[in-house]
Amino acid sequence: MTENAPDSSKVADAYDEITTVVAKLWNGNLHYGYWDDENDQSTFGQALDRMTDEVISRLDPRPGQRILDVGCGTGSPALRLARRQEVEIVGISISPRQIEVAAEGAREAGVDDRVRYEVADAMSLPYPDDSFDGVMALESMVHMPDKVQVLREIARVLRPGGRVSIADLTVHEVSAQERYNSAGASSTEETYTMARFDEYGDLLEKAGLIPIEITDAMQNTRRSIRYFIEGALSCRDEYVKAIGVKEFEKRVEEARKIEHTPELGYALVSARNPD
């Protein structure tokens, strides 16, 4: 594990604290949205669904396949996939509270016969080799201290020729990588470690995966930060109850600082296992 790398228990605790609040916002989506360009007038909700669709399209799922959702959050992306394709989905998170909310959502949507959620650590997946036809990871890789290890685990459980689709926050400069990964603010302390955008191909290849596409979509996603701030402020009392006023104010201030920084990237990645 790298210095200042995320502690999985701290990541779980962080999401347990805010899951109930976030589940009320943005239809339970915990990720960035996607807009075509600055003239795109889509709402945040529409942009969130679009981001999910971007990840799903790169996964290219087929009816009857078995898909693993690494870092499933409260389950909304998996439910959107289940509504689009007759696939079986296993979503995992290290947050027990997220799994509770996700499982309830699957039952309410009537798809719990083919969508289930489990507490599991992506660093050591509890599944046999060749268990899945596809794997998606929507903004969960940023919490993984050893990305090659996670990608190797993904490659191990992925069947030959299976596809991987990843959306991941990244940085473009070594200095920025060191700064963000050192976690100066408590909202990211020991919960984030960002890869450099230009090293993603090497990470995939070290894990034995074959890169298909690596695109920086930060310009399509940056507007999300403003909505995250607005959403947090709209639920201020509930956030403060969950994490305390000092921590809440730090998180909002941090979001405001990074809203316009040019150092951040957003990688949309697709790869496949060798045949």
XYZ file of N, CA and C in Angstrom:
825
model
N 0.853 -1.189 0.000
C 0.000 0.000 0.000
C 0.890 1.240 0.000
N 0.544 2.256 -0.813
C 1.353 3.448 -0.915
C 1.150 4.352 0.288
N 2.142 5.246 0.514
C 2.036 6.196 1.618
C 0.802 7.072 1.421
N 0.081 7.355 2.491
C -1.139 8.151 2.460
C -2.249 7.507 1.644
N -2.159 6.204 1.434
C -3.187 5.518 0.664
C -4.458 5.367 1.482
N -5.594 5.224 0.796
C -6.854 5.096 1.524
C -6.892 3.848 2.395
N -7.450 3.993 3.571
C -7.733 2.884 4.466
C -9.165 2.445 4.165
N -9.358 1.154 3.825
C -10.678 0.708 3.389
C -11.736 0.916 4.463
N -11.354 0.787 5.731
C -12.332 0.988 6.800
C -12.765 2.450 6.870
N -11.828 3.377 6.591
C -12.169 4.791 6.606
C -13.069 5.145 5.418
N -12.810 4.513 4.268
C -13.673 4.739 3.110
C -15.084 4.260 3.420
N -15.186 3.068 4.009
C -16.496 2.520 4.365
C -17.214 3.436 5.352
N -16.494 3.889 6.365
C -17.096 4.769 7.363
C -17.578 6.070 6.727
N -16.763 6.615 5.819
C -17.124 7.882 5.183
C -18.420 7.761 4.403
N -18.583 6.646 3.685
C -19.809 6.469 2.902
C -20.987 6.052 3.778
N -20.735 5.294 4.813
C -21.819 4.969 5.748
C -22.435 6.244 6.325
N -21.582 7.222 6.631
C -22.037 8.454 7.268
C -23.006 9.242 6.393
N -22.735 9.280 5.078
C -23.501 10.186 4.218
C -24.489 9.487 3.294
N -24.522 8.158 3.321
C -25.355 7.432 2.367
C -26.829 7.814 2.474
N -27.356 7.890 3.666
C -28.774 8.202 3.835
C -29.107 9.569 3.255
N -28.193 10.531 3.434
C -28.426 11.871 2.907
C -28.342 11.868 1.390
N -27.255 11.303 0.859
C -27.028 11.333 -0.580
C -28.097 10.558 -1.336
N -28.619 9.497 -0.727
C -29.643 8.696 -1.396
C -30.888 9.514 -1.720
N -31.077 10.619 -0.984
C -32.230 11.484 -1.236
C -31.971 12.459 -2.375
N -30.707 12.647 -2.723
C -30.330 13.573 -3.778
C -30.033 12.840 -5.074
N -30.339 13.432 -6.187
C -29.880 12.945 -7.485
C -30.234 11.491 -7.752
N -31.387 11.057 -7.232
C -31.857 9.691 -7.451
C -30.836 8.652 -6.994
N -30.072 8.996 -5.960
C -29.116 8.047 -5.401
C -27.812 7.941 -6.164
N -27.628 8.749 -7.211
C -26.378 8.703 -7.972
C -25.288 9.458 -7.221
N -24.123 8.844 -7.087
C -23.021 9.434 -6.330
C -21.893 9.910 -7.236
N -22.137 9.976 -8.550
C -21.052 10.257 -9.478
C -21.264 11.572 -10.234
N -20.305 11.919 -11.061
C -20.364 13.117 -11.886
C -21.365 12.926 -13.026
N -21.840 14.045 -13.556
C -22.683 14.010 -14.743
C -21.870 14.211 -16.010
N -22.516 14.044 -17.154
C -21.839 14.190 -18.449
C -22.692 15.079 -19.352
N -22.081 16.188 -19.833
C -22.716 17.081 -20.790
C -21.906 17.069 -22.088
N -22.571 17.165 -23.224
C -21.869 17.127 -24.507
C -20.880 18.274 -24.648
N -21.304 19.485 -24.259
C -20.450 20.674 -24.354
C -21.059 21.765 -23.485
N -20.456 22.948 -23.516
C -20.915 24.037 -22.653
C -22.313 24.530 -23.012
N -22.782 24.209 -24.206
C -24.120 24.631 -24.632
C -25.201 23.607 -24.301
N -24.788 22.465 -23.778
C -25.735 21.416 -23.418
C -26.559 21.877 -22.216
N -27.879 21.940 -22.379
C -28.766 22.438 -21.328
C -29.390 21.315 -20.488
N -28.844 20.135 -20.546
C -29.374 19.020 -19.763
C -29.342 19.345 -18.275
N -30.341 18.876 -17.546
C -30.339 19.016 -16.093
C -29.259 18.118 -15.506
N -28.967 18.321 -14.219
C -27.981 17.465 -13.571
C -28.454 16.020 -13.560
N -29.738 15.801 -13.296
C -30.263 14.442 -13.305
C -30.080 13.769 -14.649
N -30.343 14.494 -15.724
C -30.153 13.948 -17.063
C -28.678 13.668 -17.335
N -27.809 14.579 -16.860
C -26.370 14.386 -17.059
C -25.842 13.193 -16.265
N -26.402 12.963 -15.079
C -26.010 11.790 -14.297
C -26.347 10.511 -15.036
N -27.549 10.452 -15.581
C -27.941 9.271 -16.356
C -27.056 9.119 -17.589
N -26.704 10.234 -18.194
C -25.842 10.184 -19.373
C -24.474 9.599 -19.026
N -23.937 9.975 -17.857
C -22.656 9.399 -17.457
C -22.772 7.890 -17.274
N -23.844 7.456 -16.628
C -24.061 6.013 -16.489
C -24.120 5.350 -17.854
N -24.810 5.989 -18.785
C -24.917 5.437 -20.133
C -23.565 5.392 -20.837
N -22.714 6.399 -20.588
C -21.375 6.394 -21.184
C -20.579 5.179 -20.711
N -20.699 4.885 -19.416
C -19.998 3.725 -18.863
C -20.583 2.425 -19.421
N -21.905 2.348 -19.477
C -22.558 1.142 -19.980
C -22.225 0.902 -21.440
N -22.203 1.968 -22.240
C -21.928 1.792 -23.669
C -20.530 1.247 -23.900
N -19.578 1.659 -23.072
C -18.212 1.138 -23.207
C -18.099 -0.300 -22.714
N -19.018 -0.680 -21.841
C -19.061 -2.071 -21.378
C -19.636 -2.983 -22.457
N -20.571 -2.442 -23.247
C -21.208 -3.172 -24.343
C -21.819 -4.496 -23.865
N -22.718 -4.438 -22.870
C -23.296 -5.682 -22.318
C -24.283 -6.331 -23.274
N -24.408 -7.643 -23.172
C -25.326 -8.417 -24.003
C -26.282 -9.201 -23.115
N -27.502 -9.456 -23.589
C -28.468 -10.226 -22.796
C -27.880 -11.559 -22.335
N -28.156 -11.896 -21.084
C -27.688 -13.158 -20.526
C -26.326 -13.084 -19.880
N -25.634 -11.950 -20.013
C -24.310 -11.838 -19.420
C -24.389 -11.570 -17.914
N -23.271 -11.816 -17.241
C -23.143 -11.566 -15.805
C -22.135 -10.436 -15.613
N -22.580 -9.371 -14.946
C -21.789 -8.147 -14.821
C -21.464 -7.879 -13.355
N -20.229 -7.452 -13.096
C -19.811 -7.029 -11.757
C -19.713 -5.516 -11.734
N -20.360 -4.885 -10.752
C -20.284 -3.445 -10.550
C -19.417 -3.189 -9.321
N -18.198 -2.737 -9.552
C -17.226 -2.521 -8.474
C -17.424 -1.126 -7.890
N -17.836 -1.062 -6.634
C -18.139 0.218 -6.013
C -19.504 0.693 -6.457
N -20.519 -0.066 -6.126
C -21.865 0.120 -6.683
C -22.621 1.280 -6.077
N -22.110 1.886 -4.994
C -22.827 2.968 -4.350
C -24.172 2.497 -3.839
N -25.183 3.315 -4.031
C -26.529 2.947 -3.589
C -27.315 2.233 -4.674
N -26.623 1.823 -5.729
C -27.209 0.888 -6.686
C -27.858 1.465 -7.921
N -27.922 2.780 -8.070
C -28.644 3.368 -9.195
C -28.064 2.992 -10.567
N -26.737 3.046 -10.792
C -26.215 2.661 -12.099
C -26.540 1.209 -12.468
N -26.442 0.303 -11.498
C -26.764 -1.098 -11.784
C -28.231 -1.262 -12.160
N -29.110 -0.524 -11.488
C -30.529 -0.596 -11.828
C -30.778 -0.061 -13.234
N -30.085 0.999 -13.605
C -30.252 1.530 -14.967
C -29.793 0.498 -16.004
N -28.685 -0.174 -15.719
C -28.224 -1.228 -16.619
C -29.239 -2.363 -16.689
N -29.783 -2.754 -15.546
C -30.749 -3.863 -15.515
C -32.006 -3.538 -16.305
N -32.395 -2.267 -16.305
C -33.584 -1.879 -17.069
C -33.308 -1.888 -18.568
N -32.045 -1.704 -18.951
C -31.700 -1.639 -20.377
C -31.404 -2.998 -20.979
N -30.866 -3.895 -20.152
C -30.459 -5.197 -20.670
C -30.859 -6.298 -19.702
N -31.211 -7.445 -20.245
C -31.542 -8.611 -19.423
C -30.245 -9.297 -18.995
N -29.554 -8.658 -18.056
C -28.296 -9.192 -17.554
C -28.426 -9.450 -16.061
N -27.523 -10.274 -15.553
C -27.411 -10.485 -14.110
C -26.301 -9.577 -13.598
N -26.545 -8.894 -12.486
C -25.574 -7.933 -11.967
C -25.289 -8.226 -10.502
N -24.007 -8.192 -10.157
C -23.572 -8.248 -8.763
C -22.865 -6.934 -8.476
N -23.420 -6.153 -7.551
C -22.793 -4.903 -7.154
C -22.110 -5.058 -5.809
N -20.917 -4.497 -5.675
C -20.193 -4.605 -4.410
C -19.795 -3.231 -3.891
N -19.756 -3.110 -2.574
C -19.281 -1.923 -1.885
C -18.725 -2.366 -0.537
N -17.804 -1.583 0.016
C -17.314 -1.889 1.362
C -18.143 -1.172 2.422
N -19.165 -0.453 1.983
C -20.064 0.234 2.913
C -21.320 -0.594 3.135
N -21.494 -1.183 4.302
C -22.711 -1.961 4.574
C -23.984 -1.151 4.394
N -23.938 0.129 4.759
C -25.135 0.960 4.617
C -25.497 1.139 3.145
N -24.506 1.326 2.278
C -24.796 1.427 0.856
C -25.456 0.152 0.334
N -24.977 -0.980 0.773
C -25.534 -2.259 0.312
C -26.983 -2.393 0.772
N -27.295 -1.975 1.979
C -28.678 -2.019 2.457
C -29.592 -1.184 1.573
N -29.159 0.048 1.275
C -29.972 0.941 0.444
C -30.109 0.389 -0.968
N -29.010 -0.123 -1.525
C -29.038 -0.665 -2.880
C -29.958 -1.871 -2.986
N -29.890 -2.773 -2.010
C -30.731 -3.975 -2.036
C -32.205 -3.615 -1.943
N -32.517 -2.615 -1.129
C -33.902 -2.158 -1.027
C -34.386 -1.591 -2.363
N -33.510 -0.847 -3.031
C -33.869 -0.291 -4.333
C -34.130 -1.358 -5.374
N -33.341 -2.430 -5.353
C -33.542 -3.523 -6.307
C -34.869 -4.224 -6.057
N -35.217 -4.405 -4.781
C -36.511 -5.017 -4.449
C -37.661 -4.136 -4.915
N -37.550 -2.844 -4.667
C -38.617 -1.932 -5.068
C -38.766 -1.869 -6.584
N -37.653 -2.014 -7.300
C -37.689 -1.978 -8.760
C -38.116 -3.309 -9.368
N -38.228 -4.344 -8.536
C -38.657 -5.653 -9.020
C -37.604 -6.392 -9.820
N -36.327 -6.083 -9.587
C -35.255 -6.757 -10.333
C -34.305 -7.503 -9.408
N -34.709 -7.722 -8.154
C -33.806 -8.373 -7.206
C -33.577 -9.846 -7.533
N -34.302 -10.383 -8.518
C -34.034 -11.750 -8.956
C -32.777 -11.837 -9.813
N -32.318 -10.698 -10.351
C -31.097 -10.713 -11.166
C -30.125 -9.577 -10.838
N -30.452 -8.783 -9.823
C -29.531 -7.744 -9.346
C -29.371 -7.909 -7.843
N -28.165 -8.185 -7.407
C -27.927 -8.313 -5.971
C -26.683 -7.521 -5.595
N -26.591 -7.192 -4.323
C -25.502 -6.357 -3.829
C -24.866 -7.039 -2.623
N -23.541 -6.932 -2.546
C -22.799 -7.618 -1.489
C -21.688 -6.723 -0.946
N -21.412 -6.844 0.337
C -20.264 -6.169 0.939
C -19.011 -6.947 0.543
N -18.098 -6.274 -0.133
C -16.866 -6.935 -0.576
C -15.807 -5.877 -0.848
N -14.555 -6.288 -0.773
C -13.417 -5.411 -1.008
C -12.852 -5.706 -2.396
N -12.792 -4.693 -3.246
C -12.299 -4.885 -4.607
C -10.834 -5.275 -4.663
N -10.089 -5.006 -3.590
C -8.679 -5.387 -3.565
C -8.504 -6.899 -3.480
N -9.553 -7.592 -3.048
C -9.512 -9.048 -2.945
C -10.924 -9.578 -3.198
N -11.283 -9.697 -4.454
C -12.648 -10.055 -4.821
C -12.968 -11.497 -4.415
N -14.110 -11.728 -3.792
C -14.464 -13.061 -3.286
C -15.158 -13.927 -4.330
N -14.646 -13.916 -5.563
C -15.289 -14.656 -6.653
C -14.246 -15.505 -7.376
N -14.675 -16.641 -7.916
C -13.744 -17.500 -8.652
C -13.266 -16.845 -9.949
N -12.209 -17.394 -10.517
C -11.730 -16.949 -11.817
C -12.849 -17.086 -12.863
N -12.827 -16.198 -13.841
C -13.743 -16.280 -14.994
C -15.213 -16.276 -14.568
N -15.567 -15.424 -13.610
C -16.925 -15.407 -13.067
C -17.866 -14.446 -13.789
N -17.294 -13.444 -14.512
C -18.117 -12.379 -15.067
C -17.781 -12.130 -16.538
N -18.792 -11.667 -17.264
C -18.602 -11.304 -18.673
C -18.165 -9.854 -18.821
N -18.452 -9.043 -17.826
C -18.083 -7.637 -17.873
C -17.962 -7.070 -16.476
N -17.159 -6.014 -16.349
C -16.969 -5.342 -15.065
C -17.026 -3.838 -15.295
N -17.797 -3.134 -14.459
C -17.787 -1.681 -14.532
C -17.405 -1.110 -13.169
N -16.751 0.041 -13.198
C -16.319 0.704 -11.968
C -16.513 2.200 -12.172
N -17.604 2.727 -11.625
C -17.976 4.127 -11.837
C -17.528 4.953 -10.632
N -16.367 5.589 -10.772
C -15.778 6.457 -9.751
C -15.450 5.746 -8.444
N -15.142 4.467 -8.514
C -14.705 3.745 -7.315
C -13.187 3.543 -7.297
N -12.539 3.569 -8.463
C -11.098 3.330 -8.510
C -10.313 4.379 -7.734
N -10.877 5.577 -7.579
C -10.182 6.643 -6.872
C -9.941 6.287 -5.403
N -10.698 5.324 -4.882
C -10.533 4.894 -3.494
C -9.576 3.704 -3.353
N -9.044 3.218 -4.462
C -8.217 2.014 -4.424
C -6.747 2.383 -4.292
N -6.086 1.972 -3.208
C -4.688 2.346 -3.002
C -3.716 1.705 -3.981
N -4.042 0.501 -4.441
C -3.180 -0.197 -5.399
C -4.039 -0.520 -6.617
N -4.007 0.361 -7.602
C -4.906 0.212 -8.743
C -4.554 -1.001 -9.605
N -3.276 -1.313 -9.700
C -2.892 -2.489 -10.472
C -3.443 -3.755 -9.819
N -3.386 -3.813 -8.494
C -3.933 -4.973 -7.781
C -5.427 -5.126 -8.055
N -6.168 -4.015 -8.005
C -7.606 -4.079 -8.284
C -7.853 -4.511 -9.720
N -7.104 -3.946 -10.644
C -7.279 -4.309 -12.051
C -6.899 -5.770 -12.299
N -5.912 -6.270 -11.579
C -5.566 -7.693 -11.697
C -6.694 -8.574 -11.174
N -7.315 -8.146 -10.069
C -8.457 -8.881 -9.549
C -9.614 -8.861 -10.543
N -9.838 -7.701 -11.165
C -10.873 -7.605 -12.183
C -10.566 -8.534 -13.346
N -9.310 -8.520 -13.797
C -8.915 -9.398 -14.903
C -9.078 -10.868 -14.525
N -8.818 -11.191 -13.274
C -8.916 -12.582 -12.827
C -10.352 -13.093 -12.882
N -11.297 -12.261 -12.414
C -12.686 -12.727 -12.376
C -13.403 -12.529 -13.710
N -12.745 -11.850 -14.644
C -13.335 -11.574 -15.950
C -13.023 -12.712 -16.911
N -14.032 -13.151 -17.630
C -13.833 -14.230 -18.593
C -12.983 -13.765 -19.775
N -12.339 -14.682 -20.487
C -11.546 -14.301 -21.657
C -12.374 -13.474 -22.643
N -11.815 -12.358 -23.083
C -12.507 -11.485 -24.015
C -13.494 -10.534 -23.375
N -13.712 -10.666 -22.058
C -14.658 -9.804 -21.352
C -14.178 -8.366 -21.279
N -15.116 -7.453 -21.149
C -14.788 -6.026 -21.180
C -14.871 -5.384 -19.799
N -14.067 -4.319 -19.661
C -14.045 -3.497 -18.450
C -14.369 -2.063 -18.857
N -15.224 -1.400 -18.075
C -15.536 0.010 -18.310
C -15.355 0.769 -17.003
N -14.537 1.819 -17.054
C -14.158 2.553 -15.844
C -14.367 4.047 -16.051
N -14.905 4.702 -15.046
C -14.914 6.165 -14.961
C -14.149 6.532 -13.703
N -13.124 7.386 -13.839
C -12.228 7.613 -12.705
C -11.699 9.038 -12.708
N -11.732 9.669 -11.545
C -11.110 10.975 -11.364
C -9.595 10.813 -11.369
N -8.913 11.676 -12.117
C -7.460 11.589 -12.255
C -6.848 12.981 -12.134
N -5.526 13.028 -12.211
C -4.805 14.301 -12.269
C -3.873 14.267 -13.471
N -3.412 15.456 -13.861
C -2.542 15.556 -15.039
C -1.099 15.882 -14.712
N -0.800 16.207 -13.458
C 0.553 16.591 -13.080
C 1.001 15.803 -11.859
N 2.292 15.479 -11.831
C 2.836 14.757 -10.680
C 2.649 15.557 -9.402
N 2.883 16.861 -9.474
C 2.750 17.694 -8.275
C 1.315 17.672 -7.761
N 0.352 17.679 -8.684
C -1.055 17.629 -8.279
C -1.386 16.274 -7.677
N -0.822 15.230 -8.240
C -1.048 13.882 -7.711
C -0.566 13.789 -6.271
N 0.611 14.316 -6.019
C 1.153 14.283 -4.661
C 0.288 15.104 -3.713
N -0.181 16.258 -4.190
C -0.967 17.133 -3.332
C -2.316 16.521 -2.979
N -3.037 16.022 -3.993
C -4.351 15.446 -3.729
C -4.241 14.149 -2.923
N -3.225 13.357 -3.201
C -3.103 12.095 -2.493
C -2.600 12.263 -1.066
N -2.006 13.419 -0.773
C -1.591 13.669 0.605
C -2.760 14.116 1.465
N -3.892 14.431 0.796
C -5.155 14.673 1.504
C -5.047 15.781 2.539
N -4.822 16.988 2.088
C -4.710 18.112 2.994
C -5.997 18.426 3.719
N -7.145 18.120 3.106
C -8.429 18.383 3.775
C -9.008 17.083 4.282
N -9.705 17.164 5.399
C -10.182 15.946 6.045
C -11.189 15.185 5.211
N -11.860 15.868 4.258
C -12.864 15.174 3.456
C -12.248 14.165 2.514
N -10.946 14.316 2.220
C -10.287 13.337 1.374
C -9.243 12.529 2.125
N -9.039 12.816 3.381
C -7.972 12.161 4.131
C -8.158 10.653 4.154
N -7.159 9.967 3.625
C -7.120 8.516 3.623
C -8.332 7.878 2.926
N -8.965 8.610 2.030
C -10.062 8.015 1.264
C -9.866 8.152 -0.234
N -8.918 8.962 -0.686
C -8.689 9.161 -2.110
C -7.233 8.901 -2.467
N -7.002 8.316 -3.624
C -5.678 8.305 -4.234
C -5.883 8.345 -5.737
N -5.446 9.415 -6.355
C -5.717 9.631 -7.772
C -4.553 9.188 -8.638
N -4.867 8.475 -9.706
C -3.873 8.113 -10.695
C -3.654 9.287 -11.643
N -2.499 9.324 -12.284
C -2.303 10.287 -13.355
C -2.982 9.774 -14.621
N -3.602 10.679 -15.315
C -4.326 10.296 -16.527
C -3.396 9.592 -17.517
N -2.172 10.100 -17.660
C -1.283 9.560 -18.685
C -0.687 8.198 -18.321
N -0.979 7.697 -17.116
C -0.445 6.389 -16.740
C -1.496 5.288 -16.800
N -2.723 5.632 -17.201
C -3.792 4.645 -17.151
C -3.538 3.454 -18.075
N -2.985 3.723 -19.243
C -2.688 2.617 -20.148
C -1.716 1.632 -19.541
N -0.699 2.148 -18.860
C 0.291 1.278 -18.210
C -0.352 0.470 -17.085
N -1.247 1.095 -16.321
C -1.920 0.379 -15.242
C -2.706 -0.813 -15.792
N -3.421 -0.586 -16.874
C -4.202 -1.662 -17.481
C -3.300 -2.788 -17.981
N -2.230 -2.415 -18.662
C -1.334 -3.424 -19.239
C -0.609 -4.219 -18.152
N -0.240 -3.561 -17.059
C 0.400 -4.274 -15.957
C -0.533 -5.316 -15.350
N -1.830 -5.048 -15.440
C -2.819 -5.978 -14.904
C -3.190 -7.065 -15.907
N -2.619 -6.982 -17.104
C -2.906 -7.991 -18.118
C -4.100 -7.669 -18.988
N -4.620 -6.450 -18.893
C -5.766 -6.034 -19.698
C -5.299 -5.290 -20.944
N -6.111 -5.310 -21.979
C -5.786 -4.664 -23.249
C -6.609 -3.376 -23.367
N -5.968 -2.203 -23.365
C -6.715 -0.948 -23.469
C -7.450 -0.843 -24.812
N -8.658 -0.318 -24.748
C -9.440 -0.037 -25.953
C -9.563 1.469 -26.148
N -9.942 2.167 -25.091
C -10.127 3.618 -25.160
C -9.800 4.241 -23.812
N -9.100 5.382 -23.842
C -8.845 6.170 -22.640
C -9.065 7.628 -23.023
N -10.151 8.206 -22.549
C -10.561 9.558 -22.930
C -10.661 10.446 -21.702
N -10.161 11.671 -21.806
C -10.322 12.633 -20.722
C -11.626 13.397 -20.948
N -12.583 13.198 -20.060
C -13.904 13.823 -20.182
C -14.127 14.911 -19.135
N -13.042 15.486 -18.605
C -13.213 16.475 -17.539
C -14.048 17.661 -18.001
N -13.866 18.114 -19.232
C -14.646 19.251 -19.721
C -16.129 18.908 -19.821
N -16.440 17.630 -19.958
C -17.840 17.190 -20.027
C -18.447 17.001 -18.645
N -17.613 16.958 -17.615
C -18.096 16.604 -16.280
C -17.932 17.708 -15.238
N -17.084 18.693 -15.497
C -16.692 19.667 -14.482
C -17.886 20.394 -13.863
N -18.924 20.621 -14.647
C -20.105 21.326 -14.153
C -20.729 20.618 -12.945
N -20.456 19.332 -12.789
C -21.038 18.551 -11.693
C -20.681 19.114 -10.326
N -19.469 19.643 -10.186
C -19.007 20.094 -8.876
C -19.932 21.171 -8.324
N -20.406 22.065 -9.193
C -21.330 23.114 -8.767
C -22.614 22.505 -8.209
N -23.100 21.462 -8.876
C -24.325 20.815 -8.410
C -24.100 20.068 -7.097
N -22.917 19.470 -6.932
C -22.605 18.803 -5.668
C -22.658 19.806 -4.513
N -22.094 20.990 -4.741
C -22.104 22.023 -3.705
C -23.528 22.446 -3.390
N -24.313 22.713 -4.440
C -25.702 23.132 -4.236
C -26.505 22.062 -3.507
N -26.295 20.800 -3.859
C -27.005 19.706 -3.207
C -26.638 19.586 -1.747
N -25.340 19.719 -1.457
C -24.893 19.643 -0.063
C -25.503 20.770 0.767
N -25.517 21.967 0.205
C -26.078 23.107 0.938
C -27.580 22.953 1.145
N -28.260 22.326 0.191
C -29.704 22.145 0.329
C -30.052 21.148 1.439
N -29.096 20.278 1.777
C -29.309 19.283 2.843
C -28.332 19.527 3.999
N -27.999 20.796 4.218
C -26.961 21.130 5.191
C -27.229 20.522 6.560
N -28.443 20.668 7.065
C -28.734 20.185 8.415
C -28.525 18.684 8.532
N -28.925 17.938 7.504
C -28.763 16.485 7.545
C -27.298 16.084 7.440
N -26.546 16.801 6.595
C -25.113 16.527 6.492
C -24.414 16.820 7.823
N -24.740 17.961 8.410
C -24.111 18.335 9.674
C -24.416 17.307 10.757
N -25.642 16.814 10.764
C -26.007 15.783 11.737
C -25.174 14.518 11.538
N -24.863 14.212 10.266
C -24.119 12.986 9.962
C -22.626 13.135 10.203
N -22.045 14.297 9.834
C -20.586 14.413 9.860
C -20.066 15.580 10.696
N -20.950 16.426 11.188
C -20.516 17.562 11.992
C -20.317 18.813 11.160
N -20.491 19.966 11.771
C -20.437 21.223 11.032
C -19.042 21.523 10.496
N -18.006 21.222 11.276
C -16.637 21.511 10.841
C -16.284 20.707 9.595
N -16.621 19.435 9.607
C -16.311 18.584 8.460
C -17.140 18.999 7.242
N -18.392 19.336 7.468
C -19.242 19.774 6.362
C -18.664 21.015 5.692
N -18.279 21.995 6.474
C -17.738 23.230 5.916
C -16.433 22.987 5.164
N -15.611 22.067 5.655
C -14.367 21.737 4.963
C -14.641 21.096 3.605
N -15.642 20.225 3.562
C -15.952 19.549 2.297
C -16.474 20.531 1.257
N -17.318 21.448 1.686
C -17.843 22.443 0.755
C -16.727 23.355 0.263
N -15.872 23.793 1.167
C -14.774 24.669 0.785
C -13.823 23.970 -0.182
N -13.557 22.702 0.064
C -12.676 21.951 -0.829
C -13.280 21.847 -2.226
N -14.577 21.574 -2.290
C -15.254 21.478 -3.590
C -15.167 22.797 -4.344
N -15.323 23.900 -3.645
C -15.230 25.209 -4.297
C -13.829 25.461 -4.848
N -12.825 24.989 -4.148
C -11.448 25.191 -4.592
C -11.145 24.406 -5.868
N -11.685 23.201 -5.979
C -11.318 22.360 -7.123
C -12.234 22.553 -8.329
N -13.295 23.362 -8.170
C -14.272 23.486 -9.256
C -13.625 23.924 -10.565
N -12.623 24.801 -10.489
C -12.041 25.351 -11.712
C -10.574 24.977 -11.905
N -10.046 24.086 -11.070
C -8.636 23.737 -11.221
C -8.395 22.964 -12.515
N -7.351 23.341 -13.261
C -7.067 22.660 -14.531
C -6.311 21.352 -14.355
N -5.925 21.042 -13.131
C -5.073 19.872 -12.916
C -5.835 18.559 -12.905
N -7.143 18.626 -12.694
C -7.933 17.407 -12.591
C -8.318 16.871 -13.961
N -8.390 15.558 -14.051
C -8.882 14.902 -15.256
C -9.994 13.933 -14.889
N -10.669 13.441 -15.895
C -11.732 12.468 -15.675
C -11.608 11.419 -16.778
N -11.134 10.253 -16.394
C -10.842 9.208 -17.375
C -12.047 8.322 -17.622
N -12.457 8.236 -18.883
C -13.411 7.222 -19.316
C -12.595 6.151 -20.024
N -12.614 4.959 -19.473
C -11.688 3.904 -19.871
C -12.445 2.645 -20.267
N -12.046 2.037 -21.349
C -12.528 0.700 -21.679
C -11.335 -0.176 -22.024
N -11.445 -1.439 -21.641
C -10.375 -2.403 -21.884
C -11.015 -3.795 -21.976
N -10.224 -4.754 -22.355
C -10.740 -6.127 -22.418
C -9.686 -7.110 -21.950
N -10.169 -8.265 -21.535
C -9.285 -9.363 -21.201
C -8.814 -10.029 -22.496
N -7.611 -10.544 -22.521
C -7.177 -11.299 -23.708
C -8.117 -12.487 -23.940
N -8.285 -12.855 -25.187
C -9.132 -14.009 -25.519
C -8.481 -15.310 -25.055
